Amino acid sequence: MRTENSATAPSPIAVSSSADPAAPATPTVRGTLQAGLGVAAFSLTFPATVWGLEGFGPWSLVAVRSVLAALIAGGCLLALRVPLPARRDWAALAVVAAGVVLGFPLLTTLALQSSTTAHAAVVVGLLPLTTALFSALRVGTRPSRTFWLAALAGAAAVVAFTVQQSGGALTTADLYLFAALLVCAAGYTEGGRLARTMPGWQVIGWALVLCLPLGLPAAAVALAHEPVHWTWHGVTGLVWVAAGSQFLGLVVWYRGMAAIGIPKASQLQLAQPLLTLVWSVLLLGEHLTVAAPLTAVAVLVCIAVTQRARG
């Protein structure tokens, strides 16, 4: 297995040439662009999921997207003759698979059956902060008091928003979304750590392949028990969440995290909830309440403070 990636190991020549306007983009610039593309892909996930639910049941949508993404990833791994990961990496890949490939898609799809994409986008706006928290715990660092205060403020803003939107109590959809935050943050953290020594596309590729033995029978059972309607929206949504969100988006996202680090990459993810709010209006025709963009901006400010507090 390759243990070095050009996006994670900049050479002295590449760094020194950054002063030349005609020089190629430095690894930091490339990493920022890659992470930004990942955020753009992720921002379309919720609208695409809502489209997919027009043609497929929730369990069918999640299982089939996992299988399609695994086939794409497996084909790439086979075509390039990528060797198996080292034995020490399989546990971390299992965390990525459980959190990013299975947990987050399933939990958010179940939530979007009764929640609007705007509501879900605001709640999941806490993901960068949750990822930063998991990252701090994983590497053993001790965040400052400012970090914790900003983190609690962001969490309080989201809880207040969800309670207000749900009529005074958390709904089942909200519980699904909060659980999705936890499992996805764990997957992002382990994936970002692995992407420092393994190309980012291989991280998500092997995680997807790892889920294939479970995805195939799950897809067969789900399709047999849930009705399928072959609509343009349904097929388009399925293709996007499988190829765009589940594979290509995560490929560039993990490469970006490896190049610029998890904290800096999570700063770029601040734009994701606001982008999803825009897509929810343009693609789904949803009407935003004033609370949605205001809460998204409040969370953005809180996460920016946590990133600054972590240096």
Coordinates of C-alpha atoms in Angstrom, one line a residue:
M1 CA 0.0 0.0 0.0
R2 CA 1.2 3.5 -0.7
T3 CA 2.0 5.4 2.4
E4 CA 2.5 8.8 0.9
N5 CA 0.2 11.1 -1.0
S6 CA 1.2 14.1 -3.0
A7 CA -1.6 16.0 -1.5
T8 CA -0.3 15.3 2.1
A9 CA 3.5 15.5 1.6
P10 CA 4.5 18.8 0.0
S11 CA 8.1 18.9 -1.1
P12 CA 10.4 21.8 -0.3
I13 CA 10.5 22.7 -4.0
A14 CA 6.7 23.0 -4.1
V15 CA 6.5 25.2 -1.1
S16 CA 9.3 27.5 -2.2
S17 CA 7.8 27.9 -5.7
S18 CA 4.6 29.3 -4.3
A19 CA 6.0 32.8 -4.6
D20 CA 6.0 32.5 -8.4
P21 CA 2.6 33.6 -9.8
A22 CA 3.1 31.1 -12.7
A23 CA 3.9 28.2 -10.3
P24 CA 1.4 25.4 -9.8
A25 CA -1.0 25.6 -6.9
T26 CA 0.6 24.6 -3.6
P27 CA -0.8 21.5 -1.8
T28 CA -2.6 23.9 0.7
V29 CA -4.4 25.6 -2.2
R30 CA -5.2 22.3 -3.8
G31 CA -6.4 20.9 -0.5
T32 CA -8.7 23.9 0.0
L33 CA -10.2 23.6 -3.4
Q34 CA -10.7 19.8 -2.9
A35 CA -12.4 20.3 0.5
G36 CA -14.5 23.1 -1.0
L37 CA -15.7 20.8 -3.8
G38 CA -16.6 18.2 -1.2
V39 CA -18.7 20.7 0.7
A40 CA -20.5 21.7 -2.5
A41 CA -21.3 18.1 -3.2
F42 CA -22.5 17.5 0.3
S43 CA -24.8 20.5 0.2
L44 CA -26.8 18.8 -2.4
T45 CA -27.2 15.6 -0.4
F46 CA -30.4 16.5 1.4
P47 CA -32.3 17.8 -1.7
A48 CA -31.1 14.8 -3.7
T49 CA -32.3 12.5 -0.9
V50 CA -35.8 14.1 -0.9
W51 CA -35.9 13.6 -4.7
G52 CA -34.8 10.0 -4.2
L53 CA -37.6 9.4 -1.7
E54 CA -40.1 10.2 -4.5
G55 CA -39.1 7.0 -6.2
F56 CA -37.7 4.7 -3.5
G57 CA -38.5 3.8 0.1
P58 CA -36.0 5.0 2.7
W59 CA -34.4 1.6 3.3
S60 CA -34.2 0.9 -0.5
L61 CA -32.6 4.3 -1.1
V62 CA -29.9 3.9 1.5
A63 CA -29.1 0.3 0.6
V64 CA -29.0 0.9 -3.2
R65 CA -27.0 4.0 -2.9
S66 CA -24.4 2.1 -0.8
V67 CA -24.3 -0.7 -3.4
L68 CA -23.9 1.6 -6.4
A69 CA -21.2 3.7 -4.7
A70 CA -19.4 0.5 -3.6
L71 CA -19.4 -0.8 -7.2
I72 CA -18.0 2.4 -8.5
A73 CA -15.3 2.5 -5.8
G74 CA -14.5 -1.2 -6.2
G75 CA -14.2 -0.8 -10.0
C76 CA -11.7 2.0 -9.5
L77 CA -9.7 0.0 -6.9
L78 CA -9.5 -3.0 -9.2
A79 CA -8.7 -1.0 -12.3
L80 CA -5.8 0.7 -10.6
R81 CA -4.7 -2.6 -8.9
V82 CA -4.7 -0.9 -5.5
P83 CA -3.4 -3.3 -2.8
L84 CA -5.4 -4.1 0.3
P85 CA -4.9 -1.7 3.2
A86 CA -2.7 -2.7 6.1
R87 CA -4.2 -4.8 8.8
R88 CA -3.9 -1.9 11.3
D89 CA -6.1 0.3 9.1
W90 CA -9.2 -1.9 8.9
A91 CA -10.6 -0.9 12.3
A92 CA -10.5 2.7 11.3
L93 CA -12.0 1.9 7.9
A94 CA -14.8 0.1 9.8
V95 CA -15.6 3.3 11.7
V96 CA -15.7 5.3 8.5
A97 CA -18.0 2.7 7.0
A98 CA -20.3 2.6 10.0
G99 CA -20.5 6.4 10.3
V100 CA -20.2 7.8 6.8
V101 CA -21.4 5.0 4.5
L102 CA -24.2 3.5 6.6
G103 CA -25.1 5.5 9.7
F104 CA -25.3 9.1 8.4
P105 CA -27.2 8.3 5.1
L106 CA -29.7 6.0 6.9
L107 CA -30.4 8.3 9.8
T108 CA -30.8 11.5 7.7
T109 CA -32.9 9.7 5.1
L110 CA -35.3 8.5 7.9
A111 CA -35.3 12.1 9.3
L112 CA -36.1 13.6 5.9
Q113 CA -39.3 11.6 5.6
S114 CA -40.9 14.1 8.1
S115 CA -38.4 16.9 8.2
T116 CA -37.8 19.7 5.7
T117 CA -34.3 19.9 4.2
A118 CA -34.0 23.5 5.6
H119 CA -34.6 22.2 9.1
A120 CA -32.2 19.2 8.7
A121 CA -29.5 21.5 7.2
V122 CA -29.6 23.8 10.3
V123 CA -29.3 20.8 12.7
V124 CA -26.6 19.1 10.7
G125 CA -24.8 22.5 10.6
L126 CA -23.3 21.4 13.9
L127 CA -21.3 18.7 12.1
P128 CA -18.1 20.8 11.8
L129 CA -18.2 21.5 15.5
T130 CA -18.9 17.9 16.3
T131 CA -16.1 16.8 14.0
A132 CA -13.7 19.2 15.7
L133 CA -14.7 17.9 19.1
F134 CA -14.2 14.2 18.0
S135 CA -10.8 15.3 16.5
A136 CA -9.7 16.9 19.7
L137 CA -10.7 13.8 21.7
R138 CA -9.1 11.5 19.2
V139 CA -5.7 13.1 19.2
G140 CA -5.7 13.9 23.0
T141 CA -5.6 17.7 22.8
R142 CA -7.3 19.8 25.4
P143 CA -9.5 22.6 23.8
S144 CA -9.6 25.9 25.5
R145 CA -12.4 27.3 27.6
T146 CA -13.3 29.6 24.6
F147 CA -13.7 26.5 22.5
W148 CA -16.1 24.8 24.9
L149 CA -18.2 28.0 25.4
A150 CA -18.6 28.5 21.7
A151 CA -19.4 24.8 21.2
L152 CA -22.1 25.0 23.9
A153 CA -23.5 28.2 22.4
G154 CA -23.7 26.6 19.0
A155 CA -25.4 23.5 20.4
A156 CA -27.8 25.6 22.4
A157 CA -28.8 27.6 19.3
V158 CA -29.6 24.4 17.3
V159 CA -31.5 22.8 20.2
A160 CA -33.5 26.0 20.6
F161 CA -34.2 26.1 16.9
T162 CA -35.3 22.5 16.8
V163 CA -37.6 22.8 19.8
Q164 CA -39.1 26.0 18.4
Q165 CA -39.7 24.5 15.0
S166 CA -41.1 21.3 16.5
G167 CA -43.7 23.0 18.7
G168 CA -41.9 22.7 22.1
A169 CA -40.4 19.2 21.9
L170 CA -37.8 17.3 19.9
T171 CA -39.3 15.1 17.2
T172 CA -38.2 11.7 16.1
A173 CA -36.6 13.3 13.1
D174 CA -34.6 15.6 15.3
L175 CA -33.3 12.5 17.3
Y176 CA -32.3 10.9 14.0
L177 CA -30.4 14.0 13.0
F178 CA -28.6 14.4 16.3
A179 CA -27.6 10.7 16.1
A180 CA -26.4 11.3 12.5
L181 CA -24.1 14.1 13.7
L182 CA -22.3 11.8 16.1
V183 CA -21.7 8.8 13.8
C184 CA -20.7 11.0 10.9
A185 CA -18.3 13.1 13.0
A186 CA -16.6 9.8 14.1
G187 CA -16.4 8.7 10.5
Y188 CA -15.0 12.0 9.3
T189 CA -12.4 12.0 12.1
E190 CA -11.1 8.5 11.4
G191 CA -11.2 9.1 7.6
G192 CA -9.3 12.4 7.9
R193 CA -6.7 10.6 10.1
L194 CA -6.3 7.7 7.5
A195 CA -6.1 10.1 4.6
R196 CA -2.8 11.4 6.0
T197 CA -1.1 8.1 5.0
M198 CA -3.6 6.7 2.4
P199 CA -5.0 8.6 -0.6
G200 CA -8.4 10.0 0.3
W201 CA -10.3 8.2 -2.5
Q202 CA -8.9 4.9 -1.2
V203 CA -10.2 5.6 2.3
I204 CA -13.8 6.0 1.2
G205 CA -13.3 3.4 -1.5
W206 CA -12.3 0.6 0.9
A207 CA -15.0 1.8 3.4
L208 CA -17.6 1.4 0.7
V209 CA -16.3 -2.0 -0.4
L210 CA -16.3 -3.1 3.2
C211 CA -20.1 -2.5 3.3
L212 CA -20.9 -4.3 0.1
P213 CA -21.5 -7.8 1.7
L214 CA -24.1 -6.1 3.9
G215 CA -25.5 -3.7 1.2
L216 CA -26.3 -6.3 -1.4
P217 CA -28.7 -8.5 0.7
A218 CA -30.1 -5.3 2.4
A219 CA -30.9 -3.8 -1.1
A220 CA -32.6 -7.1 -2.2
V221 CA -34.8 -7.3 0.9
A222 CA -35.7 -3.6 0.9
L223 CA -36.6 -3.5 -2.8
A224 CA -38.8 -6.6 -2.3
H225 CA -40.7 -4.9 0.5
E226 CA -40.8 -1.2 -0.6
P227 CA -42.5 0.1 -3.7
V228 CA -40.4 1.6 -6.5
H229 CA -41.6 4.4 -8.8
W230 CA -39.2 5.1 -11.7
T231 CA -39.5 8.9 -11.7
W232 CA -36.9 11.3 -13.1
H233 CA -36.5 12.9 -9.7
G234 CA -36.2 9.6 -8.0
V235 CA -33.5 8.2 -10.3
T236 CA -31.6 11.5 -10.4
G237 CA -31.6 11.8 -6.6
L238 CA -30.4 8.2 -6.2
V239 CA -27.6 8.7 -8.7
W240 CA -26.4 11.8 -7.1
V241 CA -26.4 10.5 -3.5
A242 CA -24.6 7.4 -4.7
A243 CA -22.0 8.8 -7.1
G244 CA -21.8 12.4 -6.0
S245 CA -22.3 12.5 -2.3
Q246 CA -21.2 9.0 -1.3
F247 CA -18.1 8.6 -3.5
L248 CA -16.9 11.6 -5.4
G249 CA -17.7 14.2 -2.7
L250 CA -16.0 12.1 0.0
V251 CA -12.9 11.5 -2.3
V252 CA -12.2 15.2 -2.6
W253 CA -13.2 15.9 1.0
Y254 CA -10.8 13.4 2.5
R255 CA -8.0 14.6 0.2
G256 CA -8.7 18.1 1.3
M257 CA -8.7 17.2 4.9
A258 CA -5.4 15.4 4.5
A259 CA -3.8 18.4 2.9
I260 CA -5.0 21.2 5.1
G261 CA -6.0 19.4 8.3
I262 CA -9.3 18.5 9.9
P263 CA -9.8 21.9 11.7
K264 CA -9.2 24.0 8.6
A265 CA -11.3 21.7 6.4
S266 CA -14.2 21.9 8.9
Q267 CA -14.1 25.7 8.6
L268 CA -15.0 25.4 4.9
Q269 CA -17.9 23.2 5.9
L270 CA -19.5 26.3 7.6
A271 CA -20.9 27.1 4.1
Q272 CA -22.7 23.8 3.8
P273 CA -25.9 24.6 5.7
L274 CA -26.4 27.9 4.0
L275 CA -25.8 26.3 0.6
T276 CA -28.4 23.6 1.4
L277 CA -30.9 26.3 2.4
V278 CA -30.4 27.8 -1.1
W279 CA -30.9 24.4 -2.8
S280 CA -34.0 23.7 -0.7
V281 CA -35.6 26.8 -2.1
L282 CA -34.4 26.5 -5.7
L283 CA -34.8 22.7 -6.2
L284 CA -37.6 21.8 -3.8
G285 CA -39.6 25.1 -3.5
E286 CA -39.4 25.2 0.3
H287 CA -40.3 28.4 2.1
L288 CA -37.7 29.3 4.7
T289 CA -38.7 30.7 8.1
V290 CA -36.7 33.6 9.4
A291 CA -35.3 31.3 12.2
A292 CA -33.6 29.0 9.7
P293 CA -31.0 31.3 8.2
L294 CA -30.5 33.2 11.4
T295 CA -29.7 30.0 13.3
A296 CA -27.4 28.8 10.5
V297 CA -25.5 32.1 10.8
A298 CA -25.4 31.9 14.6
V299 CA -23.9 28.3 14.4
L300 CA -21.5 29.5 11.7
V301 CA -20.2 32.2 14.1
C302 CA -19.9 29.8 17.0
I303 CA -17.9 27.3 14.9
A304 CA -15.6 30.0 13.6
V305 CA -14.9 30.9 17.2
T306 CA -14.1 27.3 18.1
Q307 CA -11.7 27.0 15.1
R308 CA -9.9 30.2 16.1
A309 CA -9.7 29.0 19.7
R310 CA -8.0 25.8 18.5
G311 CA -5.5 27.8 16.5

